[in-house]
Amino acid sequence: MPPAPLSRSGKSRRTTDSPITYFIKKALETPGLVSFAAGLVDEGSLPVDEVRAAAAEILSDPRAGQTALQYGSTHGMPELRRQVLDLVCGLDGVKPSDLNLTPDDVCITTGSQQLLYLLGEVMFDPGDIVISEAPSYFVYHSLLQSHGAKVRTVPMDEHGMDVDALDALLDRLRRSGDLPRVKVIYTVDYFQNPTGLTLSLERRKRLVEIAKRYSTAHRILILEDAAYRELKFSGPDLPSIKSFDPANEFVVYTSTFSKPCAPGLKTGYAILPPDVLAPILHLKGSHDFGSTNLSQHLLSRMMASGAYQAHAEKLRAVYRNKRDLMLIALESEFRDFPAARWTVPDGGFYVWFTLDGVDTGPNGPLVPAALEAGVLYVPGEFGHVPDANGHMPKNECRLCYGVATEPEITEGIRRLRKACAAVAAG
Ligand code: PMP
């Protein structure tokens, strides 16, 4: 007799496997494949020596070793929270007191992904609305689906989210009576995953002004996901959206040590209004009562010694070089494809490639042609949500130069061209 069926929660039934899992599996199964699909960091530059030195320092002192190996607190290591606040305020060119912030407004999380999840738990009931960029970080969209939240999107241009379109969307939602369901505006505002685009200075200010203006019955939060901010290698230094929220009311700023240091340490952080932080800490208390203490101690040591800052500096050169190689390869391989265009990121590790007339989707002809040629990308439609008629843009690809080696980048673009030429020839 088979066992009686499992009666799963609504949330579990809404939670599906990420579409990218198939692509990662495919990459692992196919020898010699160049993967521009996985959003992994450069492997050769991971800070093995720096982490070893920090670990040796901590563990050679029995008292420090015991503290690092003991449980920490739900809120996170106080010294690391202070260092995080100094880091972010330093990038913004302000003092914590200018923004009414203290280390108590910082929370250390198990990667920034945990913050995205916990904030969802705190904010969303099924049917609530989140406004995000089109396209956006597809893992966040899956997470929203599991919370039962609906996504409404705003288009982007080369200056990031179109804030006039955001204003117009909020106005339409007010007229239709749906404004009370709008809880969060989500933006990946530096070198966005997946497009590589960055929100302009003027739009950063406007975003806060718009969120305030529509926060009539309740506050609409801006979720500023600055995961790639420290990997900036060109373009202007832009202050965070958070820096335009001097009373610490509207903006939840989240970032991570995964990109500028090591994802294996799985440590992220957030700076957030006190009435958002308190329920997040209650929930986090029942999830894990604190992120890995040893990782926090390692990061704190590396920040105190300057090893962290030196490493992040080194990484910026690594990714600039990789970006340049990808752009050079695109220029030379797609010279005779007038329908091809791509973004030029100032940081991070994503290029957004568009080829009008070619269906790049998971069931379209380019995926098998690319696999045949030995290259893999993420279909752009994973980052979109269907419009009212069920349509999504079909001609885009996310190309990640994070983990591919330099020779692989050049070779991978050559293979992509071969695949595009085969599909275009019909
Ligand atoms: N936000 C964005 C935009 C990301 O791309 C990622 C990771 N790919 C995360 C958040 C989460 O990263 P982590 O949990 O490692 O900090």
Coordinates of C-alpha atoms and ligand atoms in Angstrom, one line a residue:
M1 CA 0.0 0.0 0.0
P2 CA 1.5 3.4 -1.0
P3 CA 1.5 5.9 1.9
A4 CA -1.4 8.4 2.0
P5 CA -0.5 11.6 0.1
L6 CA 1.3 14.4 1.8
S7 CA -0.8 17.4 2.7
R8 CA 1.7 20.2 2.0
S9 CA 1.2 23.9 3.0
G10 CA 0.0 26.4 0.5
K11 CA 3.4 28.1 0.6
S12 CA 5.2 24.8 -0.2
R13 CA 2.8 24.2 -3.1
R14 CA 3.5 27.7 -4.4
T15 CA 7.3 27.1 -4.2
T16 CA 8.8 25.6 -7.3
D17 CA 12.3 24.7 -8.3
S18 CA 14.2 27.6 -9.9
P19 CA 14.2 27.3 -13.7
I20 CA 17.9 27.8 -13.7
T21 CA 18.5 24.5 -11.9
Y22 CA 18.1 22.7 -15.3
F23 CA 20.7 25.0 -16.8
I24 CA 23.2 24.4 -14.0
K25 CA 22.7 20.7 -14.3
K26 CA 23.2 20.8 -18.0
A27 CA 26.4 22.7 -17.6
L28 CA 27.8 20.2 -15.1
E29 CA 26.8 17.3 -17.4
T30 CA 28.4 18.7 -20.6
P31 CA 32.1 18.5 -20.7
G32 CA 33.9 21.4 -22.3
L33 CA 30.8 23.6 -22.1
V34 CA 31.4 27.4 -21.5
S35 CA 28.8 28.5 -19.0
F36 CA 27.7 32.1 -19.1
A37 CA 24.6 30.9 -17.2
A38 CA 25.6 30.4 -13.6
G39 CA 26.0 33.6 -11.6
L40 CA 29.1 32.4 -9.8
V41 CA 32.1 34.5 -8.8
D42 CA 35.6 34.3 -10.3
E43 CA 37.2 31.2 -8.8
G44 CA 40.9 32.0 -9.2
S45 CA 40.6 35.2 -7.1
L46 CA 38.8 33.7 -4.1
P47 CA 40.6 34.9 -1.0
V48 CA 42.0 31.6 0.2
D49 CA 45.2 33.2 1.7
E50 CA 43.3 36.0 3.4
V51 CA 40.8 33.7 5.0
R52 CA 43.5 31.3 6.1
A53 CA 45.4 34.2 7.7
A54 CA 42.3 35.5 9.5
A55 CA 41.4 32.0 10.7
A56 CA 44.9 31.4 12.0
E57 CA 44.8 34.7 13.9
I58 CA 41.4 33.8 15.5
L59 CA 42.2 30.2 16.3
S60 CA 45.7 30.8 17.6
D61 CA 44.2 32.8 20.4
P62 CA 42.1 30.3 22.5
R63 CA 39.8 33.1 23.9
A64 CA 39.1 34.5 20.4
G65 CA 38.7 31.0 19.0
Q66 CA 36.2 30.0 21.7
T67 CA 34.2 33.2 21.1
A68 CA 34.1 32.6 17.3
L69 CA 33.1 29.0 17.7
Q70 CA 30.3 29.8 20.3
Y71 CA 26.8 30.7 19.2
G72 CA 26.5 34.4 18.2
S73 CA 23.4 36.5 18.5
T74 CA 20.4 36.8 16.2
H75 CA 21.2 40.4 15.4
G76 CA 24.8 39.7 14.4
M77 CA 28.3 40.4 15.8
P78 CA 28.3 43.9 17.2
E79 CA 31.8 44.8 15.8
L80 CA 30.9 43.5 12.3
R81 CA 27.6 45.6 12.4
R82 CA 29.7 48.6 13.2
Q83 CA 32.1 47.8 10.4
V84 CA 29.3 47.3 7.9
L85 CA 27.7 50.7 8.8
D86 CA 31.1 52.4 8.3
L87 CA 31.6 50.6 5.0
V88 CA 28.2 51.7 3.6
C89 CA 28.4 55.2 5.0
G90 CA 31.9 55.5 3.6
L91 CA 30.7 54.5 0.1
D92 CA 27.9 57.2 0.5
G93 CA 30.4 59.8 1.8
V94 CA 28.3 60.4 5.0
K95 CA 28.6 59.8 8.7
P96 CA 26.2 57.3 10.3
S97 CA 24.8 60.1 12.4
D98 CA 23.9 62.1 9.2
L99 CA 21.4 59.3 8.5
N100 CA 20.3 58.8 12.1
L101 CA 21.9 55.3 12.0
T102 CA 23.7 53.3 14.6
P103 CA 25.1 49.7 14.4
D104 CA 21.8 48.6 16.0
D105 CA 20.0 49.5 12.7
V106 CA 22.2 46.8 11.0
C107 CA 21.3 43.1 10.9
I108 CA 23.7 40.4 9.8
T109 CA 22.0 37.7 7.7
T110 CA 22.9 34.3 6.1
G111 CA 23.6 35.9 2.7
S112 CA 21.4 38.8 1.4
Q113 CA 19.1 36.1 0.1
Q114 CA 17.9 35.4 3.7
L115 CA 17.0 39.1 4.1
L116 CA 15.0 39.0 0.9
Y117 CA 13.1 35.9 2.3
L118 CA 12.6 37.2 5.8
L119 CA 11.4 40.6 4.6
G120 CA 8.8 38.7 2.4
E121 CA 7.7 36.8 5.5
V122 CA 7.3 40.1 7.4
M123 CA 5.5 42.0 4.7
F124 CA 3.4 39.8 2.3
D125 CA 0.1 38.1 2.5
P126 CA -1.0 36.3 -0.6
G127 CA -2.3 38.8 -3.1
D128 CA -0.1 41.6 -1.9
I129 CA 1.8 43.5 -4.7
V130 CA 5.5 44.0 -5.2
I131 CA 6.8 46.4 -7.9
S132 CA 10.0 45.4 -9.6
E133 CA 12.1 46.2 -12.6
A134 CA 11.5 44.4 -15.9
P135 CA 13.6 42.3 -16.0
S136 CA 14.7 41.5 -12.5
Y137 CA 16.5 39.0 -10.3
F138 CA 14.6 35.9 -11.1
V139 CA 15.3 34.2 -7.8
Y140 CA 13.4 37.1 -6.1
H141 CA 10.5 36.5 -8.4
S142 CA 10.3 32.8 -7.4
L143 CA 10.5 33.8 -3.8
L144 CA 7.6 36.2 -4.3
Q145 CA 5.6 33.5 -5.9
S146 CA 6.1 31.3 -2.9
H147 CA 4.8 34.1 -0.6
G148 CA 1.8 34.4 -2.9
A149 CA 2.7 38.0 -3.8
K150 CA 2.0 39.4 -7.2
V151 CA 4.6 41.2 -9.2
R152 CA 3.9 44.3 -11.2
T153 CA 6.8 45.6 -13.3
V154 CA 8.3 48.8 -14.5
P155 CA 10.4 49.1 -17.6
M156 CA 14.1 50.0 -17.5
D157 CA 16.3 52.0 -19.8
E158 CA 20.0 52.8 -19.7
H159 CA 19.5 54.8 -16.5
G160 CA 17.8 51.9 -14.7
M161 CA 14.2 51.7 -13.5
D162 CA 11.9 54.2 -15.4
V163 CA 10.6 56.2 -12.4
D164 CA 8.0 58.1 -14.4
A165 CA 6.5 54.7 -15.4
L166 CA 6.6 53.7 -11.7
D167 CA 4.7 56.9 -10.8
A168 CA 2.1 56.2 -13.5
L169 CA 1.8 52.5 -12.4
L170 CA 1.2 53.6 -8.7
D171 CA -1.4 56.1 -9.9
R172 CA -3.2 53.4 -11.9
L173 CA -3.1 51.1 -8.8
R174 CA -4.6 53.9 -6.7
R175 CA -7.4 54.5 -9.2
S176 CA -8.2 50.8 -9.3
G177 CA -8.2 50.6 -5.5
D178 CA -5.2 48.3 -5.4
L179 CA -2.8 50.7 -3.8
P180 CA -3.3 49.3 -0.3
R181 CA -1.9 46.0 -1.5
V182 CA 1.4 47.6 -2.7
K183 CA 4.0 46.8 0.0
V184 CA 7.4 47.0 -1.6
I185 CA 9.3 48.5 -4.6
Y186 CA 12.3 46.2 -5.3
T187 CA 15.4 47.5 -7.2
V188 CA 18.8 46.0 -7.8
D189 CA 20.2 49.4 -8.3
Y190 CA 23.9 48.8 -9.0
F191 CA 25.0 46.7 -12.1
Q192 CA 21.7 44.9 -11.9
N193 CA 21.3 41.2 -12.1
P194 CA 20.4 40.4 -14.9
T195 CA 21.0 43.5 -17.1
G196 CA 24.1 45.1 -15.7
L197 CA 22.3 48.5 -15.6
T198 CA 22.6 51.1 -12.9
L199 CA 20.0 53.5 -11.5
S200 CA 21.0 57.2 -12.1
L201 CA 21.5 59.7 -9.3
E202 CA 18.4 61.7 -10.2
R203 CA 16.2 58.6 -10.2
R204 CA 17.5 57.5 -6.8
K205 CA 16.1 60.7 -5.3
R206 CA 12.9 60.5 -7.2
L207 CA 12.3 56.9 -6.0
V208 CA 12.2 58.0 -2.4
E209 CA 10.0 60.9 -3.2
I210 CA 7.5 58.6 -5.1
A211 CA 7.5 56.0 -2.3
K212 CA 6.7 58.7 0.3
R213 CA 4.0 60.3 -1.9
Y214 CA 2.1 57.1 -2.3
S215 CA 2.6 56.0 1.3
T216 CA -0.8 57.4 2.4
A217 CA -2.6 54.6 4.2
H218 CA 0.6 52.6 4.9
R219 CA 4.3 52.9 4.2
I220 CA 5.5 51.5 0.9
L221 CA 9.1 50.3 1.4
I222 CA 11.9 50.5 -1.1
L223 CA 14.0 47.3 -1.0
E224 CA 17.4 48.4 -2.3
D225 CA 19.4 45.2 -3.2
A226 CA 22.9 46.5 -3.6
A227 CA 24.5 43.0 -3.9
Y228 CA 27.0 44.1 -6.6
R229 CA 27.8 47.6 -5.4
E230 CA 31.4 47.0 -4.3
L231 CA 32.3 45.5 -7.7
K232 CA 32.3 48.8 -9.4
F233 CA 35.1 49.3 -12.0
S234 CA 33.9 52.3 -14.0
G235 CA 31.4 55.1 -14.1
P236 CA 30.4 57.6 -11.4
D237 CA 30.3 56.8 -7.6
L238 CA 26.6 56.8 -6.9
P239 CA 25.2 57.2 -3.4
S240 CA 22.7 54.6 -2.2
I241 CA 18.9 55.2 -2.3
K242 CA 19.2 54.7 1.5
S243 CA 21.2 57.9 1.7
F244 CA 18.1 59.8 0.6
D245 CA 16.1 58.4 3.5
P246 CA 17.6 60.5 6.4
A247 CA 14.9 59.5 8.9
N248 CA 15.5 55.7 8.3
E249 CA 11.8 55.1 7.4
F250 CA 11.4 54.0 3.8
V251 CA 14.5 52.1 2.6
V252 CA 15.7 48.7 3.4
Y253 CA 19.2 48.4 2.2
T254 CA 20.7 45.0 1.7
S255 CA 24.0 43.8 0.5
T256 CA 26.4 40.9 0.8
F257 CA 29.9 39.7 1.3
S258 CA 29.3 37.0 -1.3
K259 CA 30.4 39.1 -4.3
P260 CA 33.2 41.3 -3.0
C261 CA 34.7 38.5 -0.8
A262 CA 33.5 34.9 -0.8
P263 CA 30.0 33.3 -1.2
G264 CA 31.2 30.3 0.8
L265 CA 31.1 32.5 3.9
K266 CA 27.4 33.1 3.1
T267 CA 27.2 36.4 5.0
G268 CA 25.0 39.4 4.1
Y269 CA 23.6 42.4 5.9
A270 CA 20.8 44.9 5.9
I271 CA 20.3 48.4 7.2
L272 CA 16.6 48.9 8.0
P273 CA 14.0 51.0 9.8
P274 CA 13.5 49.9 13.4
D275 CA 9.9 48.8 12.9
V276 CA 11.0 46.5 10.1
L277 CA 14.1 45.2 11.9
A278 CA 12.2 44.1 15.0
P279 CA 9.8 41.6 13.3
I280 CA 12.7 40.4 11.1
L281 CA 14.7 39.6 14.2
H282 CA 11.8 37.7 15.7
L283 CA 11.5 35.6 12.6
K284 CA 15.3 35.1 12.3
G285 CA 15.3 34.0 15.9
S286 CA 13.1 31.1 15.0
H287 CA 14.9 30.4 11.7
D288 CA 18.5 30.1 13.0
F289 CA 19.0 32.4 16.0
G290 CA 21.9 34.0 14.3
S291 CA 24.1 33.6 11.1
T292 CA 27.3 31.5 11.2
N293 CA 29.4 33.1 13.9
L294 CA 32.7 31.9 12.5
S295 CA 32.1 33.6 9.2
Q296 CA 31.3 36.8 10.9
H297 CA 34.5 36.7 12.9
L298 CA 36.6 36.0 9.8
L299 CA 35.0 38.9 7.9
S300 CA 35.4 41.2 10.9
R301 CA 39.1 40.3 11.1
M302 CA 39.7 40.8 7.4
M303 CA 38.0 44.2 7.5
A304 CA 40.0 45.3 10.6
S305 CA 43.3 44.3 9.0
G306 CA 42.5 45.9 5.6
A307 CA 42.7 42.5 3.8
Y308 CA 39.0 42.7 2.9
Q309 CA 39.4 46.1 1.3
A310 CA 42.5 45.1 -0.6
H311 CA 40.8 42.0 -1.9
A312 CA 37.7 43.9 -3.1
E313 CA 40.1 46.3 -4.9
K314 CA 41.8 43.4 -6.6
L315 CA 38.5 41.9 -7.6
R316 CA 37.4 45.1 -9.3
A317 CA 40.4 44.8 -11.7
V318 CA 39.6 41.1 -12.3
Y319 CA 36.0 41.8 -13.3
R320 CA 36.9 44.9 -15.3
N321 CA 39.2 42.8 -17.4
K322 CA 36.6 40.1 -17.9
R323 CA 34.0 42.6 -18.9
D324 CA 36.4 44.2 -21.4
L325 CA 37.1 40.8 -22.9
M326 CA 33.4 40.0 -23.2
L327 CA 32.7 43.4 -24.9
I328 CA 35.6 43.0 -27.3
A329 CA 34.5 39.5 -28.2
L330 CA 30.9 40.7 -28.7
E331 CA 32.1 43.6 -30.9
S332 CA 34.1 41.4 -33.1
E333 CA 31.8 38.4 -33.4
F334 CA 28.5 40.2 -33.8
R335 CA 29.8 43.0 -36.1
D336 CA 27.7 41.7 -39.0
F337 CA 24.5 41.1 -36.8
P338 CA 22.7 44.5 -37.0
A339 CA 19.9 43.0 -34.8
A340 CA 22.3 42.3 -31.9
R341 CA 22.9 44.8 -29.0
W342 CA 24.2 44.5 -25.5
T343 CA 24.6 46.5 -22.3
V344 CA 27.9 47.9 -21.0
P345 CA 28.0 47.3 -17.2
D346 CA 30.1 49.6 -15.0
G347 CA 30.5 46.8 -12.4
G348 CA 29.3 43.4 -11.4
F349 CA 29.3 40.5 -13.9
Y350 CA 26.3 40.6 -16.2
V351 CA 25.9 41.7 -19.8
W352 CA 22.3 41.7 -21.2
F353 CA 22.4 40.6 -24.8
T354 CA 19.5 41.1 -27.2
L355 CA 19.1 39.6 -30.6
D356 CA 15.9 40.8 -32.3
G357 CA 14.2 38.1 -34.3
V358 CA 15.8 35.1 -32.4
D359 CA 13.8 33.3 -29.8
T360 CA 16.2 32.9 -26.9
G361 CA 13.6 31.2 -24.6
P362 CA 14.0 27.7 -23.0
N363 CA 11.8 26.1 -25.7
G364 CA 13.2 28.2 -28.5
P365 CA 15.8 27.2 -31.1
L366 CA 18.8 29.1 -29.6
V367 CA 19.2 27.0 -26.4
P368 CA 19.8 23.7 -28.3
A369 CA 21.9 25.4 -30.9
A370 CA 24.1 27.0 -28.1
L371 CA 24.4 23.7 -26.3
E372 CA 25.5 22.1 -29.6
A373 CA 28.1 24.8 -30.1
G374 CA 29.2 24.4 -26.5
V375 CA 28.0 27.5 -24.7
L376 CA 25.1 28.2 -22.2
Y377 CA 23.3 31.4 -21.2
V378 CA 20.2 32.2 -19.1
P379 CA 17.1 32.9 -21.3
G380 CA 16.1 36.5 -20.7
E381 CA 12.5 35.5 -20.1
F382 CA 13.4 34.0 -16.7
G383 CA 13.8 37.5 -15.5
H384 CA 10.4 38.7 -16.7
V385 CA 6.9 38.1 -15.6
P386 CA 4.2 37.7 -18.3
D387 CA 2.1 40.8 -19.0
A388 CA -1.7 40.8 -18.9
N389 CA -1.8 39.0 -22.2
G390 CA 0.7 36.4 -21.1
H391 CA 3.5 37.9 -23.3
M392 CA 7.2 38.3 -22.4
P393 CA 10.2 39.6 -24.3
K394 CA 11.7 36.6 -26.1
N395 CA 14.9 37.8 -27.6
E396 CA 17.2 38.4 -24.6
C397 CA 20.0 36.5 -22.9
R398 CA 21.8 37.0 -19.6
L399 CA 25.6 36.5 -20.1
C400 CA 27.6 36.2 -16.9
Y401 CA 31.3 36.6 -17.1
G402 CA 31.8 35.9 -13.4
V403 CA 33.1 32.3 -13.3
A404 CA 34.2 31.8 -17.0
T405 CA 38.0 32.1 -17.4
E406 CA 39.5 34.7 -19.7
P407 CA 40.0 32.2 -22.6
E408 CA 36.5 30.8 -22.1
I409 CA 35.0 34.2 -22.4
T410 CA 36.4 34.8 -25.9
E411 CA 35.7 31.2 -26.9
G412 CA 32.2 31.3 -25.5
I413 CA 31.2 34.4 -27.4
R414 CA 32.6 32.8 -30.6
R415 CA 30.4 29.8 -29.9
L416 CA 27.4 32.0 -29.2
R417 CA 27.9 33.7 -32.6
K418 CA 28.0 30.3 -34.3
A419 CA 24.7 29.3 -32.6
C420 CA 23.0 32.6 -33.5
A421 CA 24.2 32.2 -37.1
A422 CA 22.8 28.7 -37.3
V423 CA 19.4 29.8 -35.9
A424 CA 19.3 32.9 -38.1
A425 CA 20.0 30.8 -41.2
G426 CA 16.9 28.8 -40.2
Ligands
PMP1 N1 20.5 39.7 -4.7 C1 21.0 39.6 -6.0 C2 20.6 40.6 -7.0 C3 21.8 38.5 -6.3 O1 22.2 38.3 -7.6 C4 22.1 37.5 -5.3 C5 22.9 36.3 -5.7 N2 23.0 35.9 -6.9 C6 21.6 37.7 -4.0 C7 20.8 38.8 -3.8 C8 21.9 36.7 -2.9 O2 23.2 36.5 -2.7 P1 23.8 36.0 -1.3 O3 22.7 35.3 -0.6 O4 24.9 35.1 -1.6 O5 24.2 37.2 -0.5

